[in-house]
Each structure stands twice: as C-alpha cells, then as structure tokens.
PDB file of C-alpha atoms in Angstrom:
ATOM      1  CA  UNK Y  14      55.690 255.541 170.228  1.00 90.00           C
ATOM      2  CA  UNK Y  15      53.841 253.849 167.345  1.00 95.00           C
ATOM      3  CA  UNK Y  16      56.254 251.626 165.420  1.00 97.00           C
ATOM      4  CA  UNK Y  17      53.680 249.738 163.147  1.00 98.00           C
ATOM      5  CA  UNK Y  18      50.617 250.828 161.090  1.00 98.00           C
ATOM      6  CA  UNK Y  19      48.271 248.098 159.750  1.00 98.00           C
ATOM      7  CA  UNK Y  20      45.731 249.473 156.861  1.00 98.00           C
ATOM      8  CA  UNK Y  21      42.913 247.988 155.546  1.00 97.00           C
ATOM      9  CA  UNK Y  22      43.446 248.010 151.768  1.00 96.00           C
ATOM     10  CA  UNK Y  23      39.897 248.603 149.879  1.00 94.00           C
ATOM     11  CA  UNK Y  24      37.552 251.569 151.106  1.00 95.00           C
ATOM     12  CA  UNK Y  25      40.575 252.389 153.555  1.00 97.00           C
ATOM     13  CA  UNK Y  26      43.865 252.662 151.769  1.00 97.00           C
ATOM     14  CA  UNK Y  27      42.678 252.624 148.116  1.00 96.00           C
ATOM     15  CA  UNK Y  28      39.929 254.564 146.496  1.00 93.00           C
ATOM     16  CA  UNK Y  29      37.493 253.890 143.896  1.00 86.00           C
ATOM     17  CA  UNK Y  30      38.509 251.538 141.514  1.00 83.00           C
ATOM     18  CA  UNK Y  31      41.605 250.267 143.645  1.00 85.00           C
ATOM     19  CA  UNK Y  32      43.200 253.809 142.959  1.00 90.00           C
ATOM     20  CA  UNK Y  33      45.808 254.696 145.333  1.00 94.00           C
ATOM     21  CA  UNK Y  34      45.804 258.287 146.350  1.00 95.00           C
ATOM     22  CA  UNK Y  35      49.502 259.819 145.606  1.00 95.00           C
ATOM     23  CA  UNK Y  36      49.271 261.355 149.220  1.00 97.00           C
ATOM     24  CA  UNK Y  37      49.321 257.650 150.550  1.00 97.00           C
ATOM     25  CA  UNK Y  38      52.782 256.921 148.650  1.00 96.00           C
ATOM     26  CA  UNK Y  39      53.998 260.198 150.108  1.00 97.00           C
ATOM     27  CA  UNK Y  40      53.104 259.036 153.565  1.00 97.00           C
ATOM     28  CA  UNK Y  41      54.678 255.443 152.914  1.00 97.00           C
ATOM     29  CA  UNK Y  42      57.696 257.311 152.173  1.00 97.00           C
ATOM     30  CA  UNK Y  43      57.641 259.601 155.124  1.00 97.00           C
ATOM     31  CA  UNK Y  44      57.213 256.330 157.308  1.00 97.00           C
ATOM     32  CA  UNK Y  45      60.318 254.642 156.095  1.00 96.00           C
ATOM     33  CA  UNK Y  46      62.294 257.780 156.988  1.00 95.00           C
ATOM     34  CA  UNK Y  47      60.756 257.606 160.643  1.00 95.00           C
ATOM     35  CA  UNK Y  48      61.185 253.765 160.704  1.00 95.00           C
ATOM     36  CA  UNK Y  49      57.596 252.914 161.194  1.00 97.00           C
ATOM     37  CA  UNK Y  50      56.553 249.910 159.529  1.00 97.00           C
ATOM     38  CA  UNK Y  51      53.391 249.986 157.195  1.00 98.00           C
ATOM     39  CA  UNK Y  52      51.596 246.586 156.652  1.00 98.00           C
ATOM     40  CA  UNK Y  53      48.868 246.140 154.459  1.00 98.00           C
ATOM     41  CA  UNK Y  54      46.044 244.282 155.574  1.00 97.00           C
ATOM     42  CA  UNK Y  55      42.856 242.681 153.625  1.00 95.00           C
ATOM     43  CA  UNK Y  56      40.639 239.930 153.052  1.00 92.00           C
ATOM     44  CA  UNK Y  57      42.258 239.456 149.711  1.00 92.00           C
ATOM     45  CA  UNK Y  58      45.088 236.937 149.141  1.00 93.00           C
ATOM     46  CA  UNK Y  59      48.276 238.185 149.554  1.00 94.00           C
ATOM     47  CA  UNK Y  60      49.121 237.947 145.446  1.00 92.00           C
ATOM     48  CA  UNK Y  61      46.060 240.398 144.972  1.00 91.00           C
ATOM     49  CA  UNK Y  62      47.325 242.751 147.803  1.00 94.00           C
ATOM     50  CA  UNK Y  63      50.829 243.059 146.280  1.00 93.00           C
ATOM     51  CA  UNK Y  64      49.520 243.993 142.922  1.00 92.00           C
ATOM     52  CA  UNK Y  65      48.181 247.201 144.212  1.00 92.00           C
ATOM     53  CA  UNK Y  66      51.706 248.111 144.659  1.00 94.00           C
ATOM     54  CA  UNK Y  67      53.415 246.593 141.413  1.00 91.00           C
ATOM     55  CA  UNK Y  68      53.763 250.435 140.137  1.00 90.00           C
ATOM     56  CA  UNK Y  69      55.284 251.746 142.939  1.00 91.00           C
ATOM     57  CA  UNK Y  70      58.795 252.086 144.248  1.00 91.00           C
ATOM     58  CA  UNK Y  71      59.449 248.675 145.573  1.00 91.00           C
ATOM     59  CA  UNK Y  72      61.648 249.950 148.297  1.00 92.00           C
ATOM     60  CA  UNK Y  73      58.713 251.243 150.070  1.00 94.00           C
ATOM     61  CA  UNK Y  74      57.485 247.391 150.785  1.00 94.00           C
ATOM     62  CA  UNK Y  75      60.927 246.165 151.257  1.00 93.00           C
ATOM     63  CA  UNK Y  76      61.465 244.414 154.232  1.00 93.00           C
ATOM     64  CA  UNK Y  77      57.697 244.105 154.922  1.00 96.00           C
ATOM     65  CA  UNK Y  78      55.030 242.166 155.550  1.00 98.00           C
ATOM     66  CA  UNK Y  79      51.358 241.505 154.236  1.00 98.00           C
ATOM     67  CA  UNK Y  80      48.181 240.061 156.711  1.00 97.00           C
ATOM     68  CA  UNK Y  81      46.035 238.740 154.238  1.00 95.00           C
ATOM     69  CA  UNK Y  82      42.676 236.603 154.343  1.00 93.00           C
ATOM     70  CA  UNK Y  83      41.548 238.841 157.191  1.00 93.00           C
ATOM     71  CA  UNK Y  84      44.532 237.621 159.559  1.00 94.00           C
ATOM     72  CA  UNK Y  85      44.539 233.784 158.324  1.00 93.00           C
ATOM     73  CA  UNK Y  86      47.854 234.312 156.421  1.00 94.00           C
ATOM     74  CA  UNK Y  87      51.020 236.594 157.016  1.00 97.00           C
ATOM     75  CA  UNK Y  88      53.522 236.869 154.252  1.00 96.00           C
ATOM     76  CA  UNK Y  89      57.340 238.641 154.173  1.00 97.00           C
ATOM     77  CA  UNK Y  90      57.093 240.835 151.002  1.00 96.00           C
ATOM     78  CA  UNK Y  91      58.688 238.813 148.429  1.00 93.00           C
ATOM     79  CA  UNK Y  92      58.069 235.413 149.943  1.00 93.00           C
ATOM     80  CA  UNK Y  93      55.065 233.160 148.308  1.00 88.00           C
ATOM     81  CA  UNK Y  94      55.120 230.952 151.395  1.00 91.00           C
ATOM     82  CA  UNK Y  95      53.587 232.715 154.651  1.00 93.00           C
ATOM     83  CA  UNK Y  96      54.899 232.518 157.871  1.00 93.00           C
ATOM     84  CA  UNK Y  97      51.533 231.973 159.266  1.00 90.00           C
ATOM     85  CA  UNK Y  98      48.565 230.235 157.294  1.00 92.00           C
ATOM     86  CA  UNK Y  99      45.206 229.070 159.134  1.00 92.00           C
ATOM     87  CA  UNK Y 100      43.253 227.143 156.595  1.00 88.00           C
ATOM     88  CA  UNK Y 101      39.518 226.889 156.588  1.00 94.00           C
ATOM     89  CA  UNK Y 102      37.620 223.523 157.487  1.00 96.00           C
ATOM     90  CA  UNK Y 103      37.137 221.929 154.249  1.00 96.00           C
ATOM     91  CA  UNK Y 104      33.736 220.344 155.474  1.00 97.00           C
ATOM     92  CA  UNK Y 105      32.528 223.728 156.320  1.00 97.00           C
ATOM     93  CA  UNK Y 106      33.600 225.361 153.051  1.00 97.00           C
ATOM     94  CA  UNK Y 107      31.754 222.203 151.208  1.00 97.00           C
ATOM     95  CA  UNK Y 108      28.930 223.274 153.156  1.00 97.00           C
ATOM     96  CA  UNK Y 109      28.883 226.631 152.257  1.00 98.00           C
ATOM     97  CA  UNK Y 110      29.526 226.022 148.875  1.00 97.00           C
ATOM     98  CA  UNK Y 111      26.550 223.350 148.335  1.00 97.00           C
ATOM     99  CA  UNK Y 112      24.261 226.123 149.786  1.00 97.00           C
ATOM    100  CA  UNK Y 113      25.355 228.629 147.717  1.00 97.00           C
ATOM    101  CA  UNK Y 114      24.781 226.529 144.723  1.00 95.00           C
ATOM    102  CA  UNK Y 115      21.583 225.266 145.703  1.00 95.00           C
ATOM    103  CA  UNK Y 116      20.309 228.745 146.227  1.00 95.00           C
ATOM    104  CA  UNK Y 117      22.401 230.402 143.626  1.00 95.00           C
ATOM    105  CA  UNK Y 118      23.934 232.966 146.175  1.00 97.00           C
ATOM    106  CA  UNK Y 119      26.591 234.662 144.314  1.00 97.00           C
ATOM    107  CA  UNK Y 120      30.057 233.699 146.002  1.00 96.00           C
ATOM    108  CA  UNK Y 121      33.802 233.993 146.188  1.00 96.00           C
ATOM    109  CA  UNK Y 122      36.021 230.702 147.047  1.00 97.00           C
ATOM    110  CA  UNK Y 123      39.388 231.611 148.362  1.00 94.00           C
ATOM    111  CA  UNK Y 124      42.066 228.817 147.835  1.00 93.00           C
ATOM    112  CA  UNK Y 125      45.163 229.930 149.832  1.00 90.00           C
ATOM    113  CA  UNK Y 126      47.106 229.940 146.667  1.00 88.00           C
ATOM    114  CA  UNK Y 127      45.580 233.342 145.530  1.00 87.00           C
ATOM    115  CA  UNK Y 128      43.167 232.579 143.010  1.00 92.00           C
ATOM    116  CA  UNK Y 129      39.468 233.880 143.466  1.00 94.00           C
ATOM    117  CA  UNK Y 130      37.151 231.723 142.044  1.00 96.00           C
ATOM    118  CA  UNK Y 131      34.008 233.776 141.897  1.00 96.00           C
ATOM    119  CA  UNK Y 132      30.429 232.022 140.609  1.00 97.00           C
ATOM    120  CA  UNK Y 133      26.738 233.353 139.954  1.00 96.00           C
ATOM    121  CA  UNK Y 134      28.039 236.884 140.152  1.00 95.00           C
ATOM    122  CA  UNK Y 135      25.592 239.486 138.340  1.00 94.00           C
ATOM    123  CA  UNK Y 136      27.219 241.695 135.830  1.00 93.00           C
ATOM    124  CA  UNK Y 137      27.275 244.697 138.015  1.00 91.00           C
ATOM    125  CA  UNK Y 138      29.514 243.302 140.717  1.00 91.00           C
ATOM    126  CA  UNK Y 139      31.756 241.858 137.612  1.00 92.00           C
ATOM    127  CA  UNK Y 140      31.985 245.374 136.475  1.00 90.00           C
ATOM    128  CA  UNK Y 141      33.021 246.548 140.001  1.00 87.00           C
ATOM    129  CA  UNK Y 142      35.355 243.984 141.049  1.00 87.00           C
ATOM    130  CA  UNK Y 143      37.190 243.545 137.382  1.00 83.00           C
ATOM    131  CA  UNK Y 144      40.429 245.384 138.391  1.00 81.00           C
ATOM    132  CA  UNK Y 145      40.748 243.004 141.255  1.00 85.00           C
ATOM    133  CA  UNK Y 146      43.626 240.601 140.444  1.00 82.00           C
ATOM    134  CA  UNK Y 147      43.061 237.071 140.575  1.00 87.00           C
ATOM    135  CA  UNK Y 148      39.372 237.383 140.026  1.00 92.00           C
ATOM    136  CA  UNK Y 149      38.514 233.917 138.006  1.00 94.00           C
ATOM    137  CA  UNK Y 150      34.750 233.768 136.955  1.00 95.00           C
ATOM    138  CA  UNK Y 151      33.581 230.294 136.309  1.00 95.00           C
ATOM    139  CA  UNK Y 152      29.959 228.768 135.142  1.00 95.00           C
ATOM    140  CA  UNK Y 153      27.400 227.795 137.546  1.00 92.00           C
ATOM    141  CA  UNK Y 154      27.782 224.270 136.049  1.00 93.00           C
ATOM    142  CA  UNK Y 155      31.634 224.225 137.030  1.00 96.00           C
ATOM    143  CA  UNK Y 156      32.110 222.712 140.626  1.00 96.00           C
ATOM    144  CA  UNK Y 157      34.687 224.747 142.259  1.00 97.00           C
ATOM    145  CA  UNK Y 158      35.614 222.126 144.820  1.00 96.00           C
ATOM    146  CA  UNK Y 159      36.403 219.705 142.204  1.00 96.00           C
ATOM    147  CA  UNK Y 160      38.424 222.489 140.384  1.00 95.00           C
ATOM    148  CA  UNK Y 161      40.379 223.121 143.761  1.00 95.00           C
ATOM    149  CA  UNK Y 162      40.905 219.842 144.460  1.00 94.00           C
ATOM    150  CA  UNK Y 163      43.305 219.279 147.502  1.00 93.00           C
ATOM    151  CA  UNK Y 164      44.520 222.824 147.859  1.00 93.00           C
ATOM    152  CA  UNK Y 165      43.496 224.583 151.252  1.00 93.00           C
ATOM    153  CA  UNK Y 166      40.686 227.066 151.143  1.00 94.00           C
ATOM    154  CA  UNK Y 167      41.032 230.635 153.349  1.00 93.00           C
ATOM    155  CA  UNK Y 168      37.713 231.689 153.354  1.00 94.00           C
ATOM    156  CA  UNK Y 169      34.305 231.755 151.185  1.00 96.00           C
ATOM    157  CA  UNK Y 170      32.556 234.913 150.643  1.00 96.00           C
ATOM    158  CA  UNK Y 171      28.802 235.569 149.725  1.00 98.00           C
ATOM    159  CA  UNK Y 172      27.708 238.475 147.945  1.00 96.00           C
ATOM    160  CA  UNK Y 173      24.721 240.761 147.744  1.00 96.00           C
ATOM    161  CA  UNK Y 174      24.243 244.562 146.981  1.00 94.00           C
ATOM    162  CA  UNK Y 175      21.873 244.991 149.520  1.00 95.00           C
ATOM    163  CA  UNK Y 176      23.642 244.493 152.869  1.00 93.00           C
ATOM    164  CA  UNK Y 177      20.878 243.948 155.078  1.00 95.00           C
ATOM    165  CA  UNK Y 178      20.228 240.975 152.578  1.00 96.00           C
ATOM    166  CA  UNK Y 179      23.124 239.428 152.728  1.00 96.00           C
ATOM    167  CA  UNK Y 180      23.349 239.555 156.731  1.00 96.00           C
ATOM    168  CA  UNK Y 181      20.019 237.699 156.402  1.00 97.00           C
ATOM    169  CA  UNK Y 182      21.558 235.055 154.258  1.00 97.00           C
ATOM    170  CA  UNK Y 183      24.163 234.483 156.464  1.00 97.00           C
ATOM    171  CA  UNK Y 184      21.888 234.314 159.412  1.00 97.00           C
ATOM    172  CA  UNK Y 185      19.920 231.812 157.869  1.00 97.00           C
ATOM    173  CA  UNK Y 186      23.501 229.655 156.808  1.00 97.00           C
ATOM    174  CA  UNK Y 187      25.225 230.042 160.206  1.00 96.00           C
ATOM    175  CA  UNK Y 188      22.962 226.891 161.593  1.00 97.00           C
ATOM    176  CA  UNK Y 189      24.387 224.824 158.868  1.00 97.00           C
ATOM    177  CA  UNK Y 190      27.994 225.497 160.021  1.00 97.00           C
ATOM    178  CA  UNK Y 191      30.013 224.715 163.228  1.00 97.00           C
ATOM    179  CA  UNK Y 192      30.403 227.779 165.317  1.00 95.00           C
ATOM    180  CA  UNK Y 193      33.568 226.165 166.976  1.00 96.00           C
ATOM    181  CA  UNK Y 194      35.031 226.190 163.231  1.00 97.00           C
ATOM    182  CA  UNK Y 195      33.441 228.942 161.334  1.00 96.00           C
ATOM    183  CA  UNK Y 196      32.675 232.883 162.348  1.00 93.00           C
ATOM    184  CA  UNK Y 197      31.097 235.483 159.903  1.00 95.00           C
ATOM    185  CA  UNK Y 198      32.016 239.034 159.274  1.00 92.00           C
ATOM    186  CA  UNK Y 199      30.942 241.882 156.516  1.00 92.00           C
ATOM    187  CA  UNK Y 200      32.659 244.226 154.247  1.00 90.00           C
ATOM    188  CA  UNK Y 201      32.229 247.005 151.488  1.00 87.00           C
ATOM    189  CA  UNK Y 202      28.582 246.895 152.625  1.00 90.00           C
ATOM    190  CA  UNK Y 203      27.901 243.603 150.408  1.00 93.00           C
ATOM    191  CA  UNK Y 204      29.815 240.679 151.540  1.00 95.00           C
ATOM    192  CA  UNK Y 205      29.421 238.216 154.282  1.00 96.00           C
ATOM    193  CA  UNK Y 206      32.799 236.733 154.635  1.00 95.00           C
ATOM    194  CA  UNK Y 207      32.867 233.285 156.272  1.00 97.00           C
ATOM    195  CA  UNK Y 208      36.407 232.846 157.735  1.00 94.00           C
ATOM    196  CA  UNK Y 209      38.037 230.122 160.178  1.00 95.00           C
ATOM    197  CA  UNK Y 210      36.770 230.779 163.909  1.00 95.00           C
ATOM    198  CA  UNK Y 211      38.544 232.995 166.177  1.00 92.00           C
ATOM    199  CA  UNK Y 212      40.519 234.390 163.413  1.00 94.00           C
ATOM    200  CA  UNK Y 213      40.322 238.169 162.249  1.00 94.00           C
ATOM    201  CA  UNK Y 214      42.772 240.962 161.085  1.00 96.00           C
ATOM    202  CA  UNK Y 215      42.915 241.520 164.834  1.00 97.00           C
ATOM    203  CA  UNK Y 216      44.629 238.185 165.228  1.00 96.00           C
ATOM    204  CA  UNK Y 217      46.916 238.691 162.549  1.00 96.00           C
ATOM    205  CA  UNK Y 218      47.859 241.829 163.762  1.00 98.00           C
ATOM    206  CA  UNK Y 219      48.774 240.327 167.119  1.00 97.00           C
ATOM    207  CA  UNK Y 220      50.812 237.575 165.578  1.00 96.00           C
ATOM    208  CA  UNK Y 221      52.798 240.036 163.432  1.00 97.00           C
ATOM    209  CA  UNK Y 222      53.496 242.236 166.630  1.00 97.00           C
ATOM    210  CA  UNK Y 223      54.701 239.414 168.573  1.00 97.00           C
ATOM    211  CA  UNK Y 224      56.930 237.828 165.661  1.00 96.00           C
ATOM    212  CA  UNK Y 225      58.492 241.456 165.409  1.00 97.00           C
ATOM    213  CA  UNK Y 226      58.854 241.768 169.144  1.00 97.00           C
ATOM    214  CA  UNK Y 227      56.590 245.131 168.998  1.00 98.00           C
ATOM    215  CA  UNK Y 228      54.255 245.606 171.829  1.00 98.00           C
ATOM    216  CA  UNK Y 229      50.790 245.786 170.407  1.00 97.00           C
ATOM    217  CA  UNK Y 230      50.077 249.110 172.556  1.00 97.00           C
ATOM    218  CA  UNK Y 231      53.024 250.518 169.737  1.00 97.00           C
ATOM    219  CA  UNK Y 232      50.674 249.669 166.712  1.00 98.00           C
ATOM    220  CA  UNK Y 233      47.962 251.503 164.897  1.00 98.00           C
ATOM    221  CA  UNK Y 234      45.007 249.435 163.043  1.00 98.00           C
ATOM    222  CA  UNK Y 235      43.289 251.534 160.303  1.00 98.00           C
ATOM    223  CA  UNK Y 236      39.680 250.233 158.718  1.00 97.00           C
ATOM    224  CA  UNK Y 237      36.294 251.331 157.435  1.00 97.00           C
ATOM    225  CA  UNK Y 238      33.892 248.196 157.539  1.00 95.00           C
ATOM    226  CA  UNK Y 239      33.051 245.253 160.193  1.00 93.00           C
ATOM    227  CA  UNK Y 240      35.611 243.188 158.914  1.00 94.00           C
ATOM    228  CA  UNK Y 241      38.458 245.482 160.221  1.00 97.00           C
ATOM    229  CA  UNK Y 242      36.769 245.806 163.877  1.00 96.00           C
ATOM    230  CA  UNK Y 243      39.246 243.151 165.263  1.00 96.00           C
ATOM    231  CA  UNK Y 244      42.269 244.785 163.900  1.00 97.00           C
ATOM    232  CA  UNK Y 245      40.420 248.251 165.457  1.00 97.00           C
ATOM    233  CA  UNK Y 246      40.073 246.539 168.926  1.00 97.00           C
ATOM    234  CA  UNK Y 247      43.280 244.770 168.993  1.00 97.00           C
ATOM    235  CA  UNK Y 248      45.736 247.900 167.640  1.00 98.00           C
ATOM    236  CA  UNK Y 249      47.205 250.154 170.615  1.00 97.00           C
ATOM    237  CA  UNK Y 250      44.779 252.676 168.672  1.00 98.00           C
ATOM    238  CA  UNK Y 251      42.074 251.829 166.546  1.00 98.00           C
ATOM    239  CA  UNK Y 252      41.384 254.478 163.587  1.00 98.00           C
ATOM    240  CA  UNK Y 253      38.554 254.701 161.315  1.00 98.00           C
ATOM    241  CA  UNK Y 254      38.585 256.518 157.855  1.00 98.00           C
ATOM    242  CA  UNK Y 255      35.789 259.458 157.414  1.00 98.00           C
ATOM    243  CA  UNK Y 256      33.891 256.727 155.055  1.00 97.00           C
ATOM    244  CA  UNK Y 257      33.878 254.177 157.698  1.00 97.00           C
ATOM    245  CA  UNK Y 258      30.489 252.294 158.713  1.00 95.00           C
ATOM    246  CA  UNK Y 259      29.093 253.366 162.246  1.00 96.00           C
ATOM    247  CA  UNK Y 260      30.027 250.313 163.762  1.00 95.00           C
ATOM    248  CA  UNK Y 261      33.660 251.067 162.975  1.00 97.00           C
ATOM    249  CA  UNK Y 262      33.469 254.712 163.899  1.00 98.00           C
ATOM    250  CA  UNK Y 263      31.983 253.931 167.078  1.00 97.00           C
ATOM    251  CA  UNK Y 264      34.932 251.202 168.032  1.00 97.00           C
ATOM    252  CA  UNK Y 265      37.579 253.281 166.782  1.00 98.00           C
ATOM    253  CA  UNK Y 266      39.425 255.529 169.292  1.00 97.00           C
ATOM    254  CA  UNK Y 267      40.124 258.078 166.248  1.00 98.00           C
ATOM    255  CA  UNK Y 268      38.053 259.039 163.351  1.00 98.00           C
ATOM    256  CA  UNK Y 269      40.014 260.864 160.608  1.00 98.00           C
ATOM    257  CA  UNK Y 270      38.508 263.618 158.618  1.00 97.00           C
ATOM    258  CA  UNK Y 271      39.935 262.139 155.454  1.00 97.00           C
ATOM    259  CA  UNK Y 272      37.970 259.767 153.234  1.00 97.00           C
ATOM    260  CA  UNK Y 273      39.762 256.486 151.488  1.00 97.00           C
ATOM    261  CA  UNK Y 274      39.728 259.225 148.435  1.00 96.00           C
ATOM    262  CA  UNK Y 275      41.705 261.426 150.343  1.00 95.00           C
ATOM    263  CA  UNK Y 276      44.700 259.610 151.302  1.00 95.00           C
ATOM    264  CA  UNK Y 277      43.951 258.795 154.956  1.00 97.00           C
ATOM    265  CA  UNK Y 278      47.358 257.548 155.746  1.00 98.00           C
ATOM    266  CA  UNK Y 279      48.873 260.815 155.094  1.00 97.00           C
ATOM    267  CA  UNK Y 280      46.529 262.368 158.110  1.00 98.00           C
ATOM    268  CA  UNK Y 281      47.711 259.390 160.262  1.00 98.00           C
ATOM    269  CA  UNK Y 282      51.178 260.366 159.801  1.00 97.00           C
ATOM    270  CA  UNK Y 283      50.552 263.822 160.328  1.00 96.00           C
ATOM    271  CA  UNK Y 284      48.351 263.638 163.339  1.00 96.00           C
ATOM    272  CA  UNK Y 285      49.897 260.634 165.202  1.00 95.00           C
ATOM    273  CA  UNK Y 286      53.382 259.616 163.972  1.00 96.00           C
ATOM    274  CA  UNK Y 287      55.147 262.904 162.952  1.00 94.00           C
ATOM    275  CA  UNK Y 288      54.412 264.847 166.381  1.00 90.00           C
ATOM    276  CA  UNK Y 289      55.787 261.715 168.433  1.00 80.00           C
ATOM    277  CA  UNK Y 290      59.000 260.864 166.794  1.00 76.00           C
ATOM    278  CA  UNK Y 291      59.603 264.386 165.625  1.00 67.00           C
ATOM    279  CA  UNK Y 292      59.587 265.381 169.090  1.00 57.00           C
ATOM    280  CA  UNK Y 293      62.024 262.954 170.306  1.00 55.00           C
ATOM    281  CA  UNK Y 294      65.453 262.944 170.481  1.00 49.00           C
TER     282      UNK Y 294
END
C-alpha cells in the first residue's frame, strides 16, 4: 500500500506558467481522505515551492512536508527552519561562480534562505521565470558571493536554452570541481544543476521516509527530468509523466497517459492509490 507520494513541481505537478491543474487539487483532497501524504519535491527553495500553494486550502498541506533544493533540504510545512539541510561546499560554489562570470554563462545562485540570485540571464529566460517566487536579477558588475556573505548556498545552476550545449558547458566545468563535493544533474531541458555530491531528490525522499517511519517501498516518486531520476530510482514505484524526457521514461516503473497540463497526480490517485486503499477493509 502506498503511503507517500513525492512529486516534482515544474513540468510534473505544475503546468506551463506554474499553473496548477484543478485535477491536481482534487487529487490532493482525495489523498487526504485516504491518509496518503503528498510531498512537493523540487530543485527550488522551500519559500518558492510554498508560494505555488498560496491560493489553495491550507488544510491540503497541513502537517505535511516539502523536499527542496533537489533533496538537500526538508521542511515541515509552515516551519522556515529545515529538518535537514545539506549545504554546498563554499569553495566549489566560488569556483562555479567565478567560472560563470568569466565566461558570461547565465546562472542562478541559491542561498538556503530562499532568494534566487540570477545573473547574465537573457530576456527570453527572464520572461519564462518571471512568476517564480524569489527570483532576484542582479547586474553583471554585482558580485553575488559578496552579496550573499556568509549565508550557506544550496546549489548553483547554469542555464542555456539548448540542452546539448548546457551539457557540454557542464562537462567542461566539472574538471574544475572536486567530484567528492559536487555532482551535476539536468532539468527543464535547459539547466545544469550543480549540487552537493551524493545528494538527490532520492536521498531527500529516503531521509523523509525514514523520519516518518515509512518503508521506502510504500512511496511513489513522480517526475519528468533528469534531476528527478534519483527519486524515480529510490521510490517504491517511480512514475514518469507523459511529457517526461526519454531517460526518465526508461527509468520509471510506470509512464502516465497524463502530461503536466492534464493533472497527472489525479491519474496516479485513480490508477494506483484508490484501488489499493478502497479494496482494503
């Protein structure tokens, strides 16, 4: 019996423009009725993830949890202080930042507090992410590391609208880094996400399941991009939405008929959760 569903947000639970399909709200309400925990899981900071739920009934997430920064932080809903926080190595963050500034690589810098500093971002990308809470553009002449000061950093993201090119940029960058401290994953067909080594949405899910006393076999992990693969592999059942990338579909135990626009959580509830729970006494 599945007791916990962890879902990626962008392009999985949310549609274009961070729209929440109404079918997903109904599915969240149904999960509450059945006693199954729904856990948003994203590469974004906790405050940014929570902002996607500002307009819904707060009871739908009451006593729940959020996995943020690709598994580096876990929050109890309503508590700004994380249960778990795995910071990025500061020397590696400085190396990534200096490399991006020198080569004018568009980047995001994610301090753990929730502000997302973005630099050298083209206008098309700014238009794309303008609705993401916490995005703070800074001029090229501003030193983001000095701006952040001593605040811990969760991750750094390089951006290019051509996924093949951003993968090439990441491959050229990795020799500058210590592989025992940094790993790279990809999302949204445009981002290289540099994160603390040996962390992923999968490790975040495993930590939360252990904290709650839930067997990992009783979990579902939903996603669409490479940064969801850790969760897809770790969960009792990995689920890919219909718009997922080929590598995620190949890794998943189930590929849905629904895209992120259709309300994919509703299909998961209908096909996987309700039959199991309703059939039991």
